[in-house]
Short mmCIF file of C-alpha atoms in Angstrom, two decimals:
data_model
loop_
_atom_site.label_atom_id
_atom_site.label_comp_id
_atom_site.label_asym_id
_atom_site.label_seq_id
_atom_site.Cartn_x
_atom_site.Cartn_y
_atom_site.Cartn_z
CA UNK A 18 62.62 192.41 132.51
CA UNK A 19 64.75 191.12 135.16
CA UNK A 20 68.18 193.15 136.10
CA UNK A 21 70.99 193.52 138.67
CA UNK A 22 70.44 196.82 139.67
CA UNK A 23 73.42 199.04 139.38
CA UNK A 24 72.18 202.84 139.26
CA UNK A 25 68.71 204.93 139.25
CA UNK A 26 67.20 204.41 135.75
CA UNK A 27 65.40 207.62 134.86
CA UNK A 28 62.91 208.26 132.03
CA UNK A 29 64.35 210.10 129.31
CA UNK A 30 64.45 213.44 129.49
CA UNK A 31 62.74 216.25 127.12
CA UNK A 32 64.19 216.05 123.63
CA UNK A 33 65.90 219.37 121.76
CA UNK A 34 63.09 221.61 120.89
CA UNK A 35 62.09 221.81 117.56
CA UNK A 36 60.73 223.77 114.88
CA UNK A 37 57.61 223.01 114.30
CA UNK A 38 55.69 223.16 110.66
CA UNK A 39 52.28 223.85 109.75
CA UNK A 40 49.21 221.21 109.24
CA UNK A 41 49.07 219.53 106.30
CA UNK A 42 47.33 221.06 103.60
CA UNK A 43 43.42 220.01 103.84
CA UNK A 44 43.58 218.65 107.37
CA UNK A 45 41.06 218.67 109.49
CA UNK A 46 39.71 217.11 112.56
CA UNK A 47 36.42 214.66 112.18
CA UNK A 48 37.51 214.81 108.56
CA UNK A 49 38.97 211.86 106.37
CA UNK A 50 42.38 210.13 107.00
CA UNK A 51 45.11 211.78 104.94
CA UNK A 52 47.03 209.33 103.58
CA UNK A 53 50.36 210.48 103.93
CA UNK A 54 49.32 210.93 107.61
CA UNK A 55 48.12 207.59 108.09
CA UNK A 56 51.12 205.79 106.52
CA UNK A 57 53.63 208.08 109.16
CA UNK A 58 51.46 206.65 112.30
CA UNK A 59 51.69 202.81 110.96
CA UNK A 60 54.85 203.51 110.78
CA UNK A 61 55.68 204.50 113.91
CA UNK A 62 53.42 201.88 114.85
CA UNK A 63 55.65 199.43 113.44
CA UNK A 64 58.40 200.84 115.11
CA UNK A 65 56.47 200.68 118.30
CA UNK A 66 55.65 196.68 118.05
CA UNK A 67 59.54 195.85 116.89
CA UNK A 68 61.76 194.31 119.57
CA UNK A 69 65.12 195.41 117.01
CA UNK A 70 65.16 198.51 114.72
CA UNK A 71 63.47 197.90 111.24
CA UNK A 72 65.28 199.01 107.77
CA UNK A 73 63.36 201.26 105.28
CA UNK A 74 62.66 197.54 102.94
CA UNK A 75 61.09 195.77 105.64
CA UNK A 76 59.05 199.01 107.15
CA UNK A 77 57.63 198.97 103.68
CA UNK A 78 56.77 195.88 102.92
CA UNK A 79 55.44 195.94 106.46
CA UNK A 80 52.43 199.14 105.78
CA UNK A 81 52.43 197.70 101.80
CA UNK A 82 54.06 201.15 100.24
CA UNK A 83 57.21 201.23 98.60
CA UNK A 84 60.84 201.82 99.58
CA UNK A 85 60.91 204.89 97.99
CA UNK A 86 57.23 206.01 99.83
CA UNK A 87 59.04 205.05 103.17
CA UNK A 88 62.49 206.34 102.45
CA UNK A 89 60.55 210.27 102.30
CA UNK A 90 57.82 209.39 104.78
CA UNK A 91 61.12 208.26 107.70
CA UNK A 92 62.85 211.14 106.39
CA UNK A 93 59.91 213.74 107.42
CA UNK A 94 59.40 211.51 111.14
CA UNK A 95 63.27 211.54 111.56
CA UNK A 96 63.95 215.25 110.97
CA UNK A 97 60.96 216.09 113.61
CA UNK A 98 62.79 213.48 115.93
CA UNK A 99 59.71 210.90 115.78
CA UNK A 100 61.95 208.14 114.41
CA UNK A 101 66.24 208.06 114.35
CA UNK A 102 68.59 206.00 113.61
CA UNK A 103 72.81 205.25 113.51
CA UNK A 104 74.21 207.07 110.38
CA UNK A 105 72.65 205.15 107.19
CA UNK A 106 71.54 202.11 109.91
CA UNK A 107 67.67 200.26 110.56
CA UNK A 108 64.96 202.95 112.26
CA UNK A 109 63.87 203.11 116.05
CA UNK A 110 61.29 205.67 117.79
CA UNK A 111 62.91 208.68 118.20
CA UNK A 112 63.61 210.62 121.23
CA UNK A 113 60.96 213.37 119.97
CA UNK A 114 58.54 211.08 120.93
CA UNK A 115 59.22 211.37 124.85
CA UNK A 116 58.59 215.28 124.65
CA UNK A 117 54.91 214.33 123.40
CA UNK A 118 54.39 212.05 125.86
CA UNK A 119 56.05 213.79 129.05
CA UNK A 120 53.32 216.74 127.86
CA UNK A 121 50.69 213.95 127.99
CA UNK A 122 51.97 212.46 130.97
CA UNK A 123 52.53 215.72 132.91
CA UNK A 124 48.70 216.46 132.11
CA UNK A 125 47.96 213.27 133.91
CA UNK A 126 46.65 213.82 137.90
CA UNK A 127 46.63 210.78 138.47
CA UNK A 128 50.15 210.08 138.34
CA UNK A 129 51.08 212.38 140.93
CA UNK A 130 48.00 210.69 143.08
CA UNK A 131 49.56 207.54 142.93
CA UNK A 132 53.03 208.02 143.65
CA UNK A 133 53.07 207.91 147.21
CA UNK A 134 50.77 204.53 146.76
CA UNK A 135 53.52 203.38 144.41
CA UNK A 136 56.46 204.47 147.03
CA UNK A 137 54.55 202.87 150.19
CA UNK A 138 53.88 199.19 147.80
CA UNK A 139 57.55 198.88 147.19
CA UNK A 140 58.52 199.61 150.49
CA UNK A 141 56.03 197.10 152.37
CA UNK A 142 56.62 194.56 149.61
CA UNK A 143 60.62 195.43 148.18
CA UNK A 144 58.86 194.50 144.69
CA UNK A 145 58.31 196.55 141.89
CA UNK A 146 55.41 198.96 141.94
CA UNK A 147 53.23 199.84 138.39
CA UNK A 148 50.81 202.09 137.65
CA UNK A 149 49.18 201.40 134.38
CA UNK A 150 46.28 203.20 132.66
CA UNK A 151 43.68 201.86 130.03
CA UNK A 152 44.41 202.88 126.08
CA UNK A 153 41.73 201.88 123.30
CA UNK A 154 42.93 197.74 123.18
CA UNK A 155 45.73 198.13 126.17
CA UNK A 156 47.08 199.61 129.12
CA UNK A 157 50.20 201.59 129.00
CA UNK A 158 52.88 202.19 132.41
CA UNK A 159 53.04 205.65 132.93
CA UNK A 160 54.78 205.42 136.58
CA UNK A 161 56.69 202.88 138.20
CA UNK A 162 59.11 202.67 141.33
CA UNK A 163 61.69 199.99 141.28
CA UNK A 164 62.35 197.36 143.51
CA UNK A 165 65.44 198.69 145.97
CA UNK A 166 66.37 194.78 145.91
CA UNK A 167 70.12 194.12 143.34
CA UNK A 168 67.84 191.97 141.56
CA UNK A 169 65.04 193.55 140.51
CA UNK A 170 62.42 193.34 137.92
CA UNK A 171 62.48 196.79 135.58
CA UNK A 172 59.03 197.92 134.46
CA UNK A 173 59.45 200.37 131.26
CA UNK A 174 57.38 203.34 131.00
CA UNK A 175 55.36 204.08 128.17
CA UNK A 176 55.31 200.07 127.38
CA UNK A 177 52.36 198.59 126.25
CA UNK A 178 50.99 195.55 128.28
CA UNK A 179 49.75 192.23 126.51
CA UNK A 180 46.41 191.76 126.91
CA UNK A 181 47.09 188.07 127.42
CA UNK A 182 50.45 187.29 128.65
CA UNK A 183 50.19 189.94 131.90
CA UNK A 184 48.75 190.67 134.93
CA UNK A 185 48.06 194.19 133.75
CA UNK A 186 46.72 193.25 130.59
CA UNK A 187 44.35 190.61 132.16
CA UNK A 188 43.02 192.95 134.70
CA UNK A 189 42.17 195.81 131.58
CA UNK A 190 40.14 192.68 129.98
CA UNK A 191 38.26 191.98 132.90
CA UNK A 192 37.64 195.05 134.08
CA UNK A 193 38.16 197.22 130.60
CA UNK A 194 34.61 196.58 128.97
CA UNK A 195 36.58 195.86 125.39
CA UNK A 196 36.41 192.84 123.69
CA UNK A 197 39.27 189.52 124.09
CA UNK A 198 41.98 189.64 121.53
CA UNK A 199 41.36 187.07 118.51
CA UNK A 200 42.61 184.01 118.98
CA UNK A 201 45.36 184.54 116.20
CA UNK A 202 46.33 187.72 118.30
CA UNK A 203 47.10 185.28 121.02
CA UNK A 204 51.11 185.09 120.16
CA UNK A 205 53.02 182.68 122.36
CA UNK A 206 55.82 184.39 124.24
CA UNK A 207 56.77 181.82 126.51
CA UNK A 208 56.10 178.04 126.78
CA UNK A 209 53.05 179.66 129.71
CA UNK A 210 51.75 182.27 127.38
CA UNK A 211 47.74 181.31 127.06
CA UNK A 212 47.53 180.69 123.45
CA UNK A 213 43.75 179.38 123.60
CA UNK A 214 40.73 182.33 123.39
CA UNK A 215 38.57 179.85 125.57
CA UNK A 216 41.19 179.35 128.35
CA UNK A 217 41.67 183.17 128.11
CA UNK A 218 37.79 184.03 128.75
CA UNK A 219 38.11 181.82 131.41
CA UNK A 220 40.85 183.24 132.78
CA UNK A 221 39.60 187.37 132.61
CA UNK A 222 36.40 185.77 134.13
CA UNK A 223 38.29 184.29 137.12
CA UNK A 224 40.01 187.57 137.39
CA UNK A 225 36.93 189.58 137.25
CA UNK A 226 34.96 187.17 139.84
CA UNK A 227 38.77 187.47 141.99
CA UNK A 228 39.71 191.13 141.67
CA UNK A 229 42.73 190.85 140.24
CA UNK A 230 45.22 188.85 137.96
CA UNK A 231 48.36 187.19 137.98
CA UNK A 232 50.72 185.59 135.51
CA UNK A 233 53.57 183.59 136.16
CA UNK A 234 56.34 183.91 133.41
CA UNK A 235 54.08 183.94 130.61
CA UNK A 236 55.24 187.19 129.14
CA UNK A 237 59.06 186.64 130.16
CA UNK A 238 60.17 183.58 132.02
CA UNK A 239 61.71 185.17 134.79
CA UNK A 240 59.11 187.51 135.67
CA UNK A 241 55.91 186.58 138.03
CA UNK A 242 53.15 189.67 138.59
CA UNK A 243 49.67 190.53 140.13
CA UNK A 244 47.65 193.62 139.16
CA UNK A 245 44.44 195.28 140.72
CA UNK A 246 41.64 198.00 139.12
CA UNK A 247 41.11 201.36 140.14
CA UNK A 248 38.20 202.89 139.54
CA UNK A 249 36.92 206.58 139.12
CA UNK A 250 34.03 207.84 141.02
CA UNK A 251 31.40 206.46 137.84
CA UNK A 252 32.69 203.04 138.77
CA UNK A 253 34.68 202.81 135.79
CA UNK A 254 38.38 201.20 135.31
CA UNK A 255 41.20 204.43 135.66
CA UNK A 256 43.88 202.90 136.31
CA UNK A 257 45.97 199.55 137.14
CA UNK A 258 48.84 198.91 140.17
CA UNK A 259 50.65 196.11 139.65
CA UNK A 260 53.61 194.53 141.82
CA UNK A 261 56.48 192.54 139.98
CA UNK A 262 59.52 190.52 140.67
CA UNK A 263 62.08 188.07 139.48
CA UNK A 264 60.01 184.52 139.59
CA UNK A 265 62.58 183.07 142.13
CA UNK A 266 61.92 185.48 144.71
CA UNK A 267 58.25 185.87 143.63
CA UNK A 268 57.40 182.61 143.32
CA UNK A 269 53.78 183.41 144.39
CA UNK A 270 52.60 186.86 143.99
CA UNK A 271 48.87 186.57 145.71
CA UNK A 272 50.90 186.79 148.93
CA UNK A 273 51.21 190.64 147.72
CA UNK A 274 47.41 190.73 147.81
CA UNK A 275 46.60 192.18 150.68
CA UNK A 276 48.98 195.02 150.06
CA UNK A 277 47.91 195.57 146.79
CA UNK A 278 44.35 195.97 147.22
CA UNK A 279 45.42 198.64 150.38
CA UNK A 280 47.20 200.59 147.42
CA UNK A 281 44.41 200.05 144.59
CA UNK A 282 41.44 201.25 147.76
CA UNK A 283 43.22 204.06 148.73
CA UNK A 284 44.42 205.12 145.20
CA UNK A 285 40.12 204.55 144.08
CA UNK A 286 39.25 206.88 147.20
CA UNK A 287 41.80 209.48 145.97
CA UNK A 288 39.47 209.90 142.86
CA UNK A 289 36.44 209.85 144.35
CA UNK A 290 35.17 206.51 144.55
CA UNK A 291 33.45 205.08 147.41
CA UNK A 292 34.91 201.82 146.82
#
């Protein structure tokens, strides 16, 4: 997302501590889903995927339950601050959610490894610095440092990348080990978006043979990117940097290369690689 820059954005801080209950009755870890459970996390799921805030109608037709299922399961998320929402108005992720994840995040070495390789990419390149690291299907920005430019390109923490429409996400299929999104997974988002499975194995194996993946406003017009692994000392992928900026200034990120792959060999040293 591309912005004129008029103040610090922060993450969100903690949200107001809560009570918290007991499991549910017959939980138990290894054990089978609990239903109830399982409809809460699509859910939030939902939630997760929406670009706008969902009603409690369409959030159940979405999981296949009914209004009245969704109405009590939203009620239970929204009074532990998982979803909220304006008076009687449509359902967003709540702010409850950020505590979980800053206790996640906090846990996270790594993040506090790479900062000073996030600070030193924006200041040789004045773009956007990203540090990603692999889920189960994608990788998720945990850290960035913005661009000190009045235009600059805004990376959100805790966002999800798409496998197929950025650099990120190309550079956790090449490097990842998990399998290409089907080819009905492969939503246009712009007129550039690779819509085409075959072009897209082509593409993570160029990035693979390469080292590292660009796009060029396929996930938002106005956005251009490159991305780079960084591996753990078993060789495997740990995390992703990634530099970003407004397509008119970037109009060819591989002249970022050089500086990327400093940031991704120092930050793969730092973990005990001897890449």
């Amino acid at each position: 997302m591309v912005q004129q820059k008029s103040e610090a954005v922060r993450p969100v801080g903690a949200a107001r501590r809560r009570d918290s209950s007991p499991p549910a009755s017959g939980a138990r870890a290894g054990g089978r889903p609990i239903t109830s459970v399982a409809r809460a996390l699509a859910l939030l799921e939902e939630l997760r995927e929406s670009e706008r805030d969902l009603g409690v109608n369409e959030l159940a037709r979405r999981i296949g339950v009914s209004p009245s299922t969704a109405s009590r399961l939203l009620g239970t998320l929204e009074s532990a601050g998982m979803v909220q929402r304006d008076e009687q108005g449509p359902f967003r992720l709540g702010l409850g959610l950020v505590t979980l994840a800053d206790r996640v995040l906090a846990r996270l070495d790594l993040r506090a490894l790479a900062r000073p390789v996030l600070v030193e990419l924006m200041e040789r390149t004045g773009e956007t610095a990203t540090l990603s690291v692999p889920g189960e299907r994608e990788a998720i920005t945990v850290d960035s440092v913005p661009s000190q430019s009045s235009v600059v390109s805004m990376a959100r923490l805790g966002r999800p990348s798409v496998a197929h429409a950025t650099a990120v996400g190309k550079v956790m299929l090449a490097f990842g080990g998990g399998p290409l999104p089907r080819e009905r997974d492969l939503k246009a988002l712009t007129e550039r978006t690779i819509t085409d499975r075959a072009q897209l194995a082509a593409e993570v194996q160029s990035v693979r043979r390469m080292g590292y993946g660009m796009v060029f406003g396929e996930r938002e017009m106005d956005v251009n990117a490159i991305a780079a692994p960084v591996f753990d000392r078993a060789g495997a992928l740990a995390a992703i940097l990634g530099l970003q900026g407004p397509a008119n200034r970037l109009e060819d990120p591989q002249r970022l290369l050089g500086e990327l792959r400093d940031g991704a060999a120092t930050l793969t040293r730092a973990l005990g690689a001897g890449r």
